Short mmCIF file of C-alpha atoms and ligand atoms in Angstrom, two decimals:
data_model
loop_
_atom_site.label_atom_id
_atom_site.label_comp_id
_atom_site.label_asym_id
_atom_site.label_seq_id
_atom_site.Cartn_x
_atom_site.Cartn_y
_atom_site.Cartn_z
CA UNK A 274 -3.19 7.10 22.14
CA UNK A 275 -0.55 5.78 20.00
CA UNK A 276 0.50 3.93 16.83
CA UNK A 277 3.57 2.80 14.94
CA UNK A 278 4.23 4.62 11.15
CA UNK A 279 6.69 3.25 8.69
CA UNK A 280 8.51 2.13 12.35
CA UNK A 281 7.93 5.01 14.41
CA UNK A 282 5.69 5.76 17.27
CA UNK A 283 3.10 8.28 16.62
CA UNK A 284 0.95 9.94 18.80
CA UNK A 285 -2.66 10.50 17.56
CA UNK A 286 -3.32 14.13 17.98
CA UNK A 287 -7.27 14.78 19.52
CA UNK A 288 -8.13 16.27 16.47
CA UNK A 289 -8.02 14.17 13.88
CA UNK A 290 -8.88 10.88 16.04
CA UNK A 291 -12.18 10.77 14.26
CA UNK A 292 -10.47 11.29 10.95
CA UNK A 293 -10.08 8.35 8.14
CA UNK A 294 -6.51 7.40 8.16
CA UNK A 295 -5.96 8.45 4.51
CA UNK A 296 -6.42 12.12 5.42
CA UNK A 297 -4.63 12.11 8.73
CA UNK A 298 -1.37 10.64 6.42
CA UNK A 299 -1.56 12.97 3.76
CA UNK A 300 -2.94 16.50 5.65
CA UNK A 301 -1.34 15.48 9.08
CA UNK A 302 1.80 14.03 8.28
CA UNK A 303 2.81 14.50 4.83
CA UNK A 304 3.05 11.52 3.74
CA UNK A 305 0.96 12.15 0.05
CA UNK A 306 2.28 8.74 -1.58
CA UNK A 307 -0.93 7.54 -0.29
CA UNK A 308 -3.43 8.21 -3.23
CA UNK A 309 -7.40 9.14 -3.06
CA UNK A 310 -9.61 7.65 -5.35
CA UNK A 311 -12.79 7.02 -4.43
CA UNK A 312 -13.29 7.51 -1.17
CA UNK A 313 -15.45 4.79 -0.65
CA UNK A 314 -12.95 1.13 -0.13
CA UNK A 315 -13.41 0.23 -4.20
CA UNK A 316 -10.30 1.14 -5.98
CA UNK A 317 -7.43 0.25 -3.79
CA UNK A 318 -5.15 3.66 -4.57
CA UNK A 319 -5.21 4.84 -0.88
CA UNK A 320 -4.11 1.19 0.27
CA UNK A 321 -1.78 0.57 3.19
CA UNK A 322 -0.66 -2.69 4.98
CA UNK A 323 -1.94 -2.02 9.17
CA UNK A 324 -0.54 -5.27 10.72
CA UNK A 325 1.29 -6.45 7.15
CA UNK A 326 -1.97 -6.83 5.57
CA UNK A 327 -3.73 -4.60 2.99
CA UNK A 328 -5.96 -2.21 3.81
CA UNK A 329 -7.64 0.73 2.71
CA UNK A 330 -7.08 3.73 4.79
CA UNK A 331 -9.94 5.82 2.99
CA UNK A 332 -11.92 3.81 5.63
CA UNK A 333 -10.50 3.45 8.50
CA UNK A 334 -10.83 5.64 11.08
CA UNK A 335 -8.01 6.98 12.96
CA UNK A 336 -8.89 5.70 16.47
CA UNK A 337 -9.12 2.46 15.71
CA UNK A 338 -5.71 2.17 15.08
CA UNK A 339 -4.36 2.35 18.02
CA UNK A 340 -1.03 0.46 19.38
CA UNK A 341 -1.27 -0.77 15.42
CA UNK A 342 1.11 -1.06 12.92
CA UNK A 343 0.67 1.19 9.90
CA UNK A 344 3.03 1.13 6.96
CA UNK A 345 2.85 3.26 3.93
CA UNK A 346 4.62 3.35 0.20
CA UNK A 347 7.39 5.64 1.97
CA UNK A 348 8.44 2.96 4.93
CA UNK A 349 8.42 -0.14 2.14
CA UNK A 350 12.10 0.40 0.99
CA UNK A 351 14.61 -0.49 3.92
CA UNK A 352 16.09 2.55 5.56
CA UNK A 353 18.97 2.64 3.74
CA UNK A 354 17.09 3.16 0.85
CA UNK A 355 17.17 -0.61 -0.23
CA UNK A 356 14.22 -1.16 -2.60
CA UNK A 357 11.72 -3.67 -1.53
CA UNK A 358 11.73 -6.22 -4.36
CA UNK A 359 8.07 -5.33 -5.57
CA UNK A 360 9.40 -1.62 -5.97
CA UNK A 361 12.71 -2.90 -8.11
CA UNK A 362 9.98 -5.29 -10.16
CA UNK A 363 8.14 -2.30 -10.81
CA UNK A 364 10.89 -0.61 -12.05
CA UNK A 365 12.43 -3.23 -13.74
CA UNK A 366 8.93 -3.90 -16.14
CA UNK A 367 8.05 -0.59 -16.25
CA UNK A 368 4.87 -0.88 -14.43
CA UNK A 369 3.50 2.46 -14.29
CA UNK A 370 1.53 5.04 -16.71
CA UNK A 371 0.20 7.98 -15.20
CA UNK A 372 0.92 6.70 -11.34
CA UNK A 373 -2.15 7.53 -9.90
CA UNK A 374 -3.29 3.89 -8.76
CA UNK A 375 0.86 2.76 -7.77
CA UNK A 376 1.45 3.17 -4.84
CA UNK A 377 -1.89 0.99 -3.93
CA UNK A 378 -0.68 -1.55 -6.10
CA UNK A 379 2.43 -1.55 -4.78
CA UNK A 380 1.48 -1.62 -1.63
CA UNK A 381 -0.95 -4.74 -2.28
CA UNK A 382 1.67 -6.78 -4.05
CA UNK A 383 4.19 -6.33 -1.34
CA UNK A 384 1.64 -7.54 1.11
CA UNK A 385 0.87 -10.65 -0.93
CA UNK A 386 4.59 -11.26 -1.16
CA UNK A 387 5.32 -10.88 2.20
CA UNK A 388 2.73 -13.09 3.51
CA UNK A 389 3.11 -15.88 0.13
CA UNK A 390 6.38 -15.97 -1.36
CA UNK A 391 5.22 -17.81 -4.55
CA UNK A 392 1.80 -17.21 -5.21
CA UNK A 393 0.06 -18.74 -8.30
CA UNK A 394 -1.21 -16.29 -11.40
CA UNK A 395 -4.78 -17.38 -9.72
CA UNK A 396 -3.69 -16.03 -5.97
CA UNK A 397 -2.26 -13.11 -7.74
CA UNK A 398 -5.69 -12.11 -9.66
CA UNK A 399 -7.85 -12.26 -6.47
CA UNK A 400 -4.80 -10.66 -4.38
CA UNK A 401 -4.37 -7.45 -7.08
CA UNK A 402 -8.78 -7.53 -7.57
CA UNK A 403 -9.59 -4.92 -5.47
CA UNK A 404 -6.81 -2.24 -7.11
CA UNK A 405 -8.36 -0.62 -9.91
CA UNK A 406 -6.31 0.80 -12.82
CA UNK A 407 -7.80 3.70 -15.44
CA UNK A 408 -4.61 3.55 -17.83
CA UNK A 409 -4.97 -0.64 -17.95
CA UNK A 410 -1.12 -1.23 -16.24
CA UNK A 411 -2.57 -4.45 -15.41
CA UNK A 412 -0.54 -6.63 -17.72
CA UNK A 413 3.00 -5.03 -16.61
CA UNK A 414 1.44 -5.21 -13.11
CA UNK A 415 1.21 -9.10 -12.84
CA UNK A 416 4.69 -9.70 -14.56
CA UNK A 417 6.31 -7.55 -11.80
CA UNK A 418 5.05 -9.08 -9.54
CA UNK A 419 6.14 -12.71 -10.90
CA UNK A 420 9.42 -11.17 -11.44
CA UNK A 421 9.61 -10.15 -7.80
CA UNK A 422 8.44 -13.48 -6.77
CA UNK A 423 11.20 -14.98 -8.39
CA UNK A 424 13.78 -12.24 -7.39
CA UNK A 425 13.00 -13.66 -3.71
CA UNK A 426 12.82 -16.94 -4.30
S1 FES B 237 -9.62 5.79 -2.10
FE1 FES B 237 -9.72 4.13 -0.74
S2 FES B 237 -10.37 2.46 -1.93
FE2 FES B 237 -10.49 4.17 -3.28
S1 FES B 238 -1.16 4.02 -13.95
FE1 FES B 238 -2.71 5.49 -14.32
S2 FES B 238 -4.35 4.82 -13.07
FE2 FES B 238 -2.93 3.22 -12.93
#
């Protein structure tokens, strides 16, 4: 049983097939940019794109990801360490506070990007909804990701 992470083939290992993805990145493989919030699919920090679109690993469960493609905030820059243009918007504005909630953002602007270039502010409020933010980045949030729409474009 197999699946693709940030472009490599993974096998799942028996015991953490029944596992929610979130836990298998962080406790299995390391990969801790992937955040835990709630637990329960309502604040968006633990999101990852399976298939290029968002999704929340906190719950999905391991074996139903197989022969998918998973991609987390450490495969979104290009291997040679290229930042994807939502990560240089970020940058460039300033984006974060205390960090907690950006690499779900991230993660859900890139996916909007990727999928509609140039969305409108309207797209970009129901696209960014589900990502919660406790220190109110939300401001800084939508101009990066304007700016990285136009950085594309
Ligand atoms: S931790 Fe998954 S949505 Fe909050
Ligand atoms: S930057 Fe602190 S929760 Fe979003």
């Amino acid at each position: 049983m197999k699946l693709e992470i940030n472009g490599k083939s993974i096998e799942i290992p028996e015991a953490w097939r029944e596992a929610r993805l979130l836990w298998w990145l962080r406790d299995g493989l390391g990969l801790i940019g992937t955040r835990f919030g709630c637990g329960v699919g309502a604040c968006g920090a633990c999101t990852v794109h399976v298939d290029d679109a968002p999704q929340r690993s906190c719950l999905l469960p391991v074996s139903s990801l197989e022969g998918r493609r998973v991609r987390t905030i450490e495969g979104l820059a290009d291997p040679d360490g290229t930042l994807h243009p939502v990560q240089q918007a970020w940058i460039d504005e300033s984006v974060p506070q205390c960090g907690y909630c950006q690499a779900g953002q991230i993660m859900s602007a890139a996916a909007l990007l990727e999928s509609e270039p140039a969305p409108d502010d309207e797209r970009i409020e129901r696209a960014m909804s589900g990502n919660l933010c406790r220190c109110g980045t939300y401001a800084r949030i939508r101009k990066a990701i304007r700016r990285a729409a136009e950085a594309q474009s």
